Amino acid sequence: MLDFRPDLSSRDVTWERMEAVAFTPMDARARNQLITVAYGDIADAMATVLGCEDASFCAIGQWASAAIAGYLSVPVPFIRRMVSRPFAFGNRHIFSEVARAQVAFLDTVGAAHQDGADPTEMELAWGRCEDLLRRVAPWPPGTPATARDAQNPSEVAAMVIDPTRRTDNDFMVEGLRSYFQAIGCTDRDQKSRLILRGNVLIAAHEQRQLDSSISLGFRTWVRQITTAWRLLETKYEWHNHRPGARRLALEGRWIAFATQRLVTFEVPWGSVRVGQRVSRDAHSIDLPSDLADVLGLRTALDGQGCRCWADWDQRMAWIIPMMAAVQRNPAWFDGDGRVARPQLSGDIDRYLEARDRRVDALPDPPPAPDSSPIDSETLELLRSRPTNQAQPLFADFPLSAVWKVGRGLAADDVTASFFALMGDVIERRDAITQPGGLLDADTVATARQVFCDNDTSMFMGLLFGSLPDAYSAARGVRVLGSVSDFAVDPFRRAGETARFLLDVLTPPQGAAPGSFEVGGVALDSTIGVRGMHAVVTEQLIAGGWDTSTMGVPVNQEDLLGTMLTFVVGPFSMFERLGVSFTDGQRDAYTRFWCGIAHLLGLPYEVVTVELDGRRRAYTYAEACALMAMIRHRNHAVSLDGVRLTEALLDGIGEGFPRWMDWLPLGMVEAVGAPEVNRYLLLGEGRGRRRAAAMTWAMRSGFASRLLQPAMRRALEAAGDYWLKPFFAIGAGLPFRRTVEQGGRPVIERQVGVGVVNTDLWPTGC
């Protein structure tokens, strides 16, 4: 398990520390200061590799990060909130990407250089670094396919088996390649040009990623003031409403004014307005002649003042000459070779002490139940067993081979693997859909009826109870933390969960009541999820996963616990609301999810118990006891659980009005189990007082039999008005589904609408 409390105030340049800085929930201003310090520490480490004559990207970037503090501290409270959030998000998002890449470079190329490696060994070190840079996180399952992908089935199949192939970080890779080339360069001017090229390419990647945040940061407060009547719209709807030409023109004039008068770039010897021309001096470096073509810039690199800071092309046309003018200035380093640091305000130590006190006050894990269908020793054994043990999908594809798919590996091998998985799932389906089976017609019909009659409440129980419960399992949630590109995209996360539930629990029109027919969405989605589990398992194991401590990734205990949260979470919420179900309904719903878990890879013996020589599914009471045992074994505070819950709250917040972003926090604290929520450190800097007041009111209503019906109606009304349409949108977002395309089984990556549409929030004036 990743230590939740690495020393954030240390100077160690490790990804564990950088991840804690980026993702531990904290006040935005505190995070900004820790990010600024971390940039400086990376710059010091990079100086031991590149030397102290040229400032690296992080040496310059720490000053840009410090300037963000001004946007987070706008003196007008109403405007500060609207301006600070997108800038704070951009600051955190780009830091996590840049820090990961820089740490990868230092751990490979930097370490080899410090050890006195010869040129051949340095080339090997760079090869390892490039491999990490291009495959640092799996490709999100919902990444939209391009038109070229759709016309090339074999290429899509390669992406399915290899979700780590990325094409959006070429600037970052080429920038660090220039750093690598600079290490062995003996000509000072040439070395400076190589470092400048690296700085510019990394900056280009950074600024590409910041496009939406910069546009939102400038435009949001103007648009909020000019659309005040949209108070009841959900955040998603407000983000995606199409503004009129006059409003866009007003926003554009404000951005142009702010660019000329307000936006500044800080350096150790002063500040420069981005609207002013870049001045060159004796320290300036000549620009590489091909930079404009490499970046595809349409604006001349003549150092003219920027006119629109929300436009990537114009930003880069100012940033590149600025870097060339300041990179070799001696003021970047002090006499000891340390990088010059910006002055910070605020008391970070006090914040860190308060956070540590909160963690120290956490209770012990919940006690073990008196009885459980599976004991702790057997559950520990299940941690060592992957969910695809019976059909070892991709066992012949170690990570190195998986990454080569599409580069010479036979496409027929990919086809065979997916046909094998589909065949195994269909074989299991045939066995358990017989009369008396886990997914017989009566069981599926009853489960679907329970869901359809209470779909809004089921979704609320899942989001506010089940997912936080799953995130509290410190060992299991490490898998999601390791593949964070698809785990922490909050809107897609909610959409994918909604899509899967709708696929398996909504009966298709005209289909038999209990059917999981071939080609139907229920079976296809189940195959897609299992295929994704198989790929992730093989990747993480081949990448050095700590199986001795964590167990096999996507193991049988974790899948069993996930299945139980889909049952226990919603029904626990129903109990608080005073909603009653018959034992038969609860048991049928439990049996249904036992069947789904079997299709996803759990052995039949794990999802059933023996009675009178026959095996049957768990009852709801047995599921609750087994859930208590799994919580006892696995619940603990972890950075992965904390950051995934924060991302989930962001995603749910898209379904409520923008001035009610504290409401999801209050719902999680009210609906979720208190012993679970303590491990998630909920609500840092997220309107805790308003959320706490709502939590108290909801819990009081839950405790009163007189108020329970009114509480239930209020929750359902809010869900129907805000969340249900939101889920309808989310259900149409990208989700992996097995389909036939060109005669090959592939996982379709549908094109969906993002939370922020650049047509609606244009990146320019």
Coordinates of C-alpha atoms in Angstrom, one line a residue, residues 24-415:
T24 CA -3.9 14.5 -1.2
P25 CA -7.0 16.6 -0.5
M26 CA -6.1 20.0 0.8
D27 CA -6.8 23.7 0.4
A28 CA -5.9 24.9 -3.1
R29 CA -3.5 27.5 -1.8
A30 CA -1.7 25.0 0.4
R31 CA -1.4 22.6 -2.6
N32 CA -0.1 25.4 -4.8
Q33 CA 2.7 26.1 -2.4
L34 CA 3.7 22.4 -2.1
I35 CA 3.7 22.1 -5.9
T36 CA 5.9 25.2 -6.1
V37 CA 8.4 23.7 -3.6
A38 CA 8.3 20.3 -5.4
Y39 CA 9.1 22.0 -8.8
G40 CA 12.1 23.6 -7.2
D41 CA 13.3 20.2 -5.8
I42 CA 13.0 18.6 -9.2
A43 CA 14.9 21.6 -10.7
D44 CA 17.7 21.1 -8.1
A45 CA 17.9 17.4 -9.0
M46 CA 17.9 18.1 -12.7
A47 CA 20.7 20.6 -12.3
T48 CA 22.9 17.7 -11.1
V49 CA 22.4 16.1 -14.5
L50 CA 22.2 19.1 -16.8
G51 CA 24.5 21.5 -15.0
C52 CA 24.0 24.9 -13.4
E53 CA 24.5 27.1 -16.5
D54 CA 20.9 26.8 -17.9
A55 CA 17.6 26.8 -16.1
S56 CA 15.5 23.6 -16.8
F57 CA 11.8 23.7 -17.3
C58 CA 11.0 23.1 -13.6
A59 CA 13.4 25.9 -12.5
I60 CA 11.3 28.3 -14.6
G61 CA 8.0 26.5 -13.9
Q62 CA 8.3 26.9 -10.1
W63 CA 8.0 30.7 -10.6
A64 CA 5.0 30.3 -12.9
S65 CA 3.4 28.0 -10.2
A66 CA 4.1 30.7 -7.6
A67 CA 2.3 33.2 -9.8
I68 CA -0.8 31.0 -9.7
A69 CA -1.1 31.9 -6.0
G70 CA -2.3 35.3 -7.1
Y71 CA -5.3 33.8 -9.0
L72 CA -6.1 31.7 -5.9
S73 CA -6.1 34.8 -3.7
V74 CA -8.3 37.3 -5.6
P75 CA -9.5 39.7 -2.9
V76 CA -13.2 39.6 -4.1
P77 CA -14.7 36.4 -2.5
F78 CA -17.4 35.7 -5.2
I79 CA -14.9 36.1 -8.1
R80 CA -12.1 34.4 -6.2
R81 CA -14.1 31.1 -6.0
M82 CA -14.9 31.2 -9.7
V83 CA -11.4 32.1 -10.9
S84 CA -9.4 30.0 -8.5
R85 CA -11.0 26.6 -9.2
P86 CA -10.0 26.1 -12.9
F87 CA -6.5 27.6 -12.2
A88 CA -6.1 25.3 -9.2
F89 CA -7.2 22.3 -11.2
G90 CA -4.8 23.1 -14.0
N91 CA -1.9 23.7 -11.6
R92 CA -2.5 20.3 -10.0
H93 CA -3.2 18.4 -13.3
I94 CA -0.1 19.6 -15.2
F95 CA 2.1 19.1 -12.1
S96 CA 1.1 15.5 -11.9
E97 CA 2.0 14.9 -15.5
V98 CA 5.3 16.9 -15.5
A99 CA 6.4 15.6 -12.2
R100 CA 5.8 12.0 -13.3
A101 CA 7.8 12.5 -16.5
Q102 CA 10.7 14.3 -14.8
V103 CA 10.9 11.7 -12.0
A104 CA 11.0 9.0 -14.7
F105 CA 13.9 10.8 -16.4
L106 CA 15.8 11.2 -13.2
D107 CA 15.3 7.6 -12.1
T108 CA 16.6 6.3 -15.4
V109 CA 18.9 8.7 -17.4
G110 CA 19.8 10.8 -14.3
A111 CA 20.7 7.7 -12.2
A112 CA 22.8 6.3 -15.0
H113 CA 24.6 9.6 -15.5
Q114 CA 25.3 9.8 -11.7
D115 CA 26.7 6.3 -11.8
G116 CA 29.2 7.2 -14.6
A117 CA 27.5 5.1 -17.3
D118 CA 29.2 4.8 -20.7
P119 CA 27.3 6.0 -23.9
T120 CA 25.9 2.6 -24.6
E121 CA 24.5 2.3 -21.0
M122 CA 23.1 5.9 -21.3
E123 CA 21.3 4.9 -24.5
L124 CA 19.8 1.9 -22.7
A125 CA 18.7 4.2 -19.9
W126 CA 17.0 6.6 -22.3
G127 CA 15.2 3.6 -23.9
R128 CA 13.8 2.7 -20.5
C129 CA 12.8 6.3 -19.9
E130 CA 11.1 6.7 -23.2
D131 CA 9.2 3.4 -22.6
L132 CA 8.0 4.8 -19.2
L133 CA 7.1 8.2 -20.7
R134 CA 4.9 6.6 -23.5
R135 CA 3.3 4.1 -21.2
V136 CA 3.2 5.8 -17.8
A137 CA -0.6 5.2 -17.5
P138 CA -3.1 3.0 -19.4
W139 CA -5.1 4.6 -22.1
P140 CA -8.5 5.5 -20.8
P141 CA -11.1 3.0 -21.8
G142 CA -13.4 5.8 -23.0
T143 CA -10.8 7.7 -25.1
P144 CA -12.6 8.5 -28.4
A145 CA -11.5 6.7 -31.5
T146 CA -10.4 8.8 -34.4
A147 CA -11.9 8.4 -37.9
R148 CA -8.6 6.6 -38.9
D149 CA -9.2 4.1 -36.1
A150 CA -12.7 3.4 -37.2
Q151 CA -11.5 2.6 -40.7
N152 CA -8.7 0.3 -39.5
P153 CA -10.1 -2.6 -37.4
S154 CA -6.6 -4.1 -36.8
E155 CA -5.4 -0.8 -35.4
V156 CA -8.4 -0.7 -33.1
A157 CA -7.7 -4.3 -32.0
A158 CA -4.1 -3.3 -31.2
M159 CA -5.4 -0.5 -29.0
V160 CA -7.7 -2.9 -27.2
I161 CA -4.9 -5.2 -26.2
D162 CA -2.5 -2.3 -25.6
P163 CA -4.4 0.5 -23.8
T164 CA -1.1 2.1 -22.8
R165 CA -0.2 3.3 -26.3
R166 CA -0.4 7.1 -26.2
T167 CA 0.0 9.7 -28.8
D168 CA -0.7 12.8 -26.8
N169 CA 2.7 13.2 -25.1
D170 CA 5.1 13.4 -28.0
F171 CA 6.2 16.9 -27.0
M172 CA 7.1 15.7 -23.5
V173 CA 9.0 12.7 -24.9
E174 CA 10.9 14.8 -27.4
G175 CA 11.6 17.5 -24.9
L176 CA 13.2 15.1 -22.5
R177 CA 15.1 13.5 -25.4
S178 CA 16.7 16.9 -25.9
Y179 CA 17.7 16.9 -22.3
F180 CA 19.3 13.5 -22.8
Q181 CA 21.2 14.8 -25.8
A182 CA 22.4 17.8 -23.8
I183 CA 24.0 15.6 -21.1
G184 CA 26.8 14.5 -23.4
C185 CA 27.2 17.8 -25.3
T186 CA 30.5 19.6 -24.7
D187 CA 29.8 22.7 -26.7
R188 CA 28.2 25.2 -24.3
D189 CA 26.1 27.0 -26.9
Q190 CA 24.9 23.8 -28.4
K191 CA 24.0 22.4 -25.0
S192 CA 22.1 25.5 -24.2
R193 CA 20.1 25.2 -27.4
L194 CA 19.3 21.6 -26.7
I195 CA 18.1 22.5 -23.2
L196 CA 16.1 25.3 -24.6
R197 CA 14.5 23.0 -27.1
G198 CA 13.7 20.6 -24.3
N199 CA 12.2 23.4 -22.2
V200 CA 10.1 24.7 -25.1
L201 CA 8.7 21.2 -26.0
I202 CA 7.8 20.4 -22.4
A203 CA 6.2 23.9 -22.2
A204 CA 4.2 23.1 -25.3
H205 CA 2.9 19.9 -23.8
E206 CA 2.1 21.8 -20.6
Q207 CA 0.2 24.6 -22.3
R208 CA -1.8 22.2 -24.4
Q209 CA -3.0 20.5 -21.3
L210 CA -3.8 23.8 -19.7
D211 CA -5.9 25.1 -22.5
S212 CA -9.3 24.4 -20.9
S213 CA -8.2 25.6 -17.4
I214 CA -6.9 28.9 -18.8
S215 CA -10.1 29.5 -20.8
L216 CA -12.3 28.6 -17.9
G217 CA -10.2 30.7 -15.5
F218 CA -10.7 33.8 -17.6
R219 CA -14.2 33.2 -18.8
T220 CA -16.1 31.6 -15.9
W221 CA -16.8 34.7 -13.7
V222 CA -17.9 36.8 -16.7
R223 CA -20.2 34.0 -17.8
Q224 CA -21.6 33.5 -14.4
I225 CA -22.5 37.1 -14.0
T226 CA -24.1 37.3 -17.4
T227 CA -26.1 34.0 -17.0
A228 CA -27.3 34.5 -13.4
W229 CA -30.7 33.2 -14.3
R230 CA -29.3 29.7 -14.9
L231 CA -29.0 29.0 -11.2
L232 CA -30.9 25.7 -11.3
E233 CA -29.1 24.2 -14.2
T234 CA -26.7 21.4 -13.4
K235 CA -23.0 22.2 -13.7
Y236 CA -22.8 19.9 -16.7
E237 CA -25.7 21.7 -18.5
W238 CA -24.2 25.1 -17.6
H239 CA -20.8 24.1 -18.9
N240 CA -22.3 22.9 -22.2
H241 CA -24.9 25.6 -23.0
R242 CA -24.1 27.5 -26.1
P243 CA -23.4 31.2 -25.4
G244 CA -24.4 33.9 -27.8
A245 CA -22.0 35.9 -29.9
R246 CA -22.3 39.0 -27.8
R247 CA -21.4 37.1 -24.6
L248 CA -18.3 35.5 -26.3
A249 CA -17.3 38.9 -27.6
L250 CA -17.5 40.4 -24.0
E251 CA -15.5 37.5 -22.7
G252 CA -12.9 38.0 -25.5
R253 CA -12.5 41.7 -24.6
W254 CA -12.0 40.9 -21.0
I255 CA -9.3 38.3 -21.8
A256 CA -7.5 40.7 -24.1
F257 CA -7.6 43.4 -21.4
A258 CA -6.3 41.0 -18.7
T259 CA -3.5 39.8 -21.1
Q260 CA -2.3 43.3 -21.7
R261 CA -2.7 44.6 -18.2
L262 CA -2.8 41.9 -15.6
V263 CA -1.0 38.7 -16.5
T264 CA 2.6 38.7 -15.5
F265 CA 5.5 36.2 -15.6
E266 CA 7.7 36.1 -12.6
V267 CA 11.5 35.5 -12.7
P268 CA 14.1 35.8 -9.8
W269 CA 15.0 39.4 -10.8
G270 CA 11.5 40.8 -11.3
S271 CA 8.3 40.3 -13.3
V272 CA 7.4 40.8 -16.9
R273 CA 3.9 41.5 -18.4
V274 CA 3.0 39.0 -21.1
G275 CA 1.5 41.8 -23.1
Q276 CA 5.0 43.5 -23.4
R277 CA 7.7 42.7 -26.0
V278 CA 10.4 40.2 -24.8
S279 CA 13.7 42.1 -24.4
R280 CA 16.9 40.2 -25.3
D281 CA 20.3 40.7 -23.6
A282 CA 23.8 39.2 -23.6
H283 CA 22.5 36.0 -22.0
S284 CA 19.9 35.3 -24.7
I285 CA 20.0 32.1 -26.8
D286 CA 19.4 31.9 -30.5
L287 CA 16.2 30.0 -31.2
P288 CA 16.4 26.6 -33.0
S289 CA 15.2 27.3 -36.6
D290 CA 12.7 24.4 -36.7
L291 CA 10.7 25.1 -33.5
A292 CA 7.8 26.8 -35.1
D293 CA 7.4 24.0 -37.6
V294 CA 7.7 21.3 -35.0
L295 CA 5.0 22.9 -32.9
G296 CA 2.9 23.8 -35.8
L297 CA 2.7 27.5 -34.8
R298 CA 1.0 30.0 -37.0
T299 CA 2.4 33.1 -35.1
A300 CA 5.9 34.4 -35.7
L301 CA 8.4 34.0 -32.9
D302 CA 9.5 37.6 -32.9
G303 CA 9.0 38.3 -29.2
Q304 CA 6.0 40.6 -29.6
G305 CA 3.7 41.0 -26.7
C306 CA 0.9 38.5 -26.4
R307 CA -2.6 39.7 -27.2
C308 CA -4.7 36.8 -26.0
W309 CA -3.4 34.5 -23.2
A310 CA -6.2 32.1 -23.7
D311 CA -4.9 31.2 -27.2
W312 CA -2.2 28.4 -27.2
D313 CA -0.6 29.6 -30.4
Q314 CA -0.1 33.2 -29.0
R315 CA 1.0 31.9 -25.6
M316 CA 3.7 29.8 -27.1
A317 CA 4.8 32.6 -29.5
W318 CA 5.5 34.7 -26.4
I319 CA 6.8 31.9 -24.1
I320 CA 9.4 30.6 -26.5
P321 CA 11.3 33.9 -27.0
M322 CA 10.9 34.6 -23.3
M323 CA 12.6 31.2 -22.4
A324 CA 15.4 32.0 -24.9
A325 CA 15.9 35.4 -23.3
V326 CA 16.1 34.2 -19.7
Q327 CA 17.2 30.6 -19.6
R328 CA 21.0 31.3 -19.3
N329 CA 20.7 34.2 -16.8
P330 CA 23.1 33.5 -13.9
A331 CA 20.4 34.6 -11.4
W332 CA 18.6 31.3 -11.7
F333 CA 21.3 29.7 -9.4
D334 CA 22.9 30.8 -6.2
G335 CA 26.6 30.4 -5.3
D336 CA 26.1 26.8 -4.1
G337 CA 24.5 25.7 -7.4
R338 CA 21.0 25.6 -5.9
V339 CA 18.1 26.9 -8.0
A340 CA 16.7 30.2 -6.9
R341 CA 13.3 29.8 -5.2
P342 CA 10.3 32.1 -5.1
Q343 CA 9.1 33.3 -1.7
L344 CA 6.0 31.6 -0.4
S345 CA 3.3 32.9 1.9
G346 CA 1.3 30.8 4.3
D347 CA 2.1 28.3 7.0
I348 CA 2.5 24.9 5.2
D349 CA 3.9 23.2 8.3
R350 CA 0.7 24.1 10.2
Y351 CA -1.5 22.6 7.5
L352 CA 0.6 19.4 7.4
E353 CA 0.4 19.0 11.2
A354 CA -3.4 19.4 11.1
R355 CA -3.6 16.8 8.3
D356 CA -1.5 14.4 10.3
R357 CA -3.6 14.9 13.4
R358 CA -6.7 14.0 11.4
V359 CA -5.1 10.8 10.1
D360 CA -3.8 9.8 13.6
A361 CA -7.4 10.2 14.9
L362 CA -8.7 7.5 12.6
P363 CA -10.2 4.5 14.3
D364 CA -9.1 0.9 13.9
P365 CA -10.6 -1.2 11.1
P366 CA -14.1 -2.4 11.8
P367 CA -14.3 -5.6 13.9
A368 CA -14.7 -9.0 12.2
P369 CA -18.2 -10.4 12.2
D370 CA -19.2 -13.3 14.4
S371 CA -19.7 -15.4 11.4
S372 CA -19.0 -15.2 7.6
P373 CA -19.6 -17.5 4.7
I374 CA -15.8 -17.2 3.9
D375 CA -13.2 -16.9 6.7
S376 CA -10.3 -14.6 6.7
E377 CA -7.7 -17.3 5.8
T378 CA -9.7 -18.3 2.7
L379 CA -10.1 -14.6 1.6
E380 CA -6.3 -14.2 1.9
L381 CA -5.9 -17.1 -0.4
L382 CA -8.3 -15.5 -2.9
R383 CA -6.1 -12.4 -3.0
S384 CA -3.4 -14.6 -4.7
R385 CA -5.8 -15.7 -7.4
P386 CA -6.6 -13.6 -10.5
T387 CA -10.2 -13.4 -11.7
N388 CA -9.1 -14.9 -15.1
Q389 CA -7.4 -17.9 -13.6
A390 CA -9.8 -20.4 -15.2
Q391 CA -9.1 -18.8 -18.6
P392 CA -5.7 -17.2 -18.5
L393 CA -6.3 -14.5 -21.0
F394 CA -3.2 -12.9 -22.4
A395 CA -1.0 -15.2 -20.3
D396 CA 1.2 -15.5 -23.4
F397 CA 1.4 -11.7 -23.7
P398 CA 3.9 -10.4 -21.2
L399 CA 3.9 -6.6 -20.9
S400 CA 6.8 -6.2 -23.3
A401 CA 4.9 -8.3 -25.9
V402 CA 1.6 -6.5 -25.3
W403 CA 3.2 -3.2 -26.1
K404 CA 4.4 -4.5 -29.4
V405 CA 1.0 -5.4 -30.7
G406 CA 0.5 -3.5 -33.9
R407 CA 4.3 -3.4 -34.4
G408 CA 4.7 -6.9 -35.8
L409 CA 2.8 -9.2 -33.5
A410 CA 0.2 -11.2 -35.4
A411 CA -3.3 -9.8 -35.2
D412 CA -4.7 -13.4 -35.2
D413 CA -3.2 -13.8 -31.7
V414 CA -5.3 -10.9 -30.5
T415 CA -8.4 -12.3 -32.1

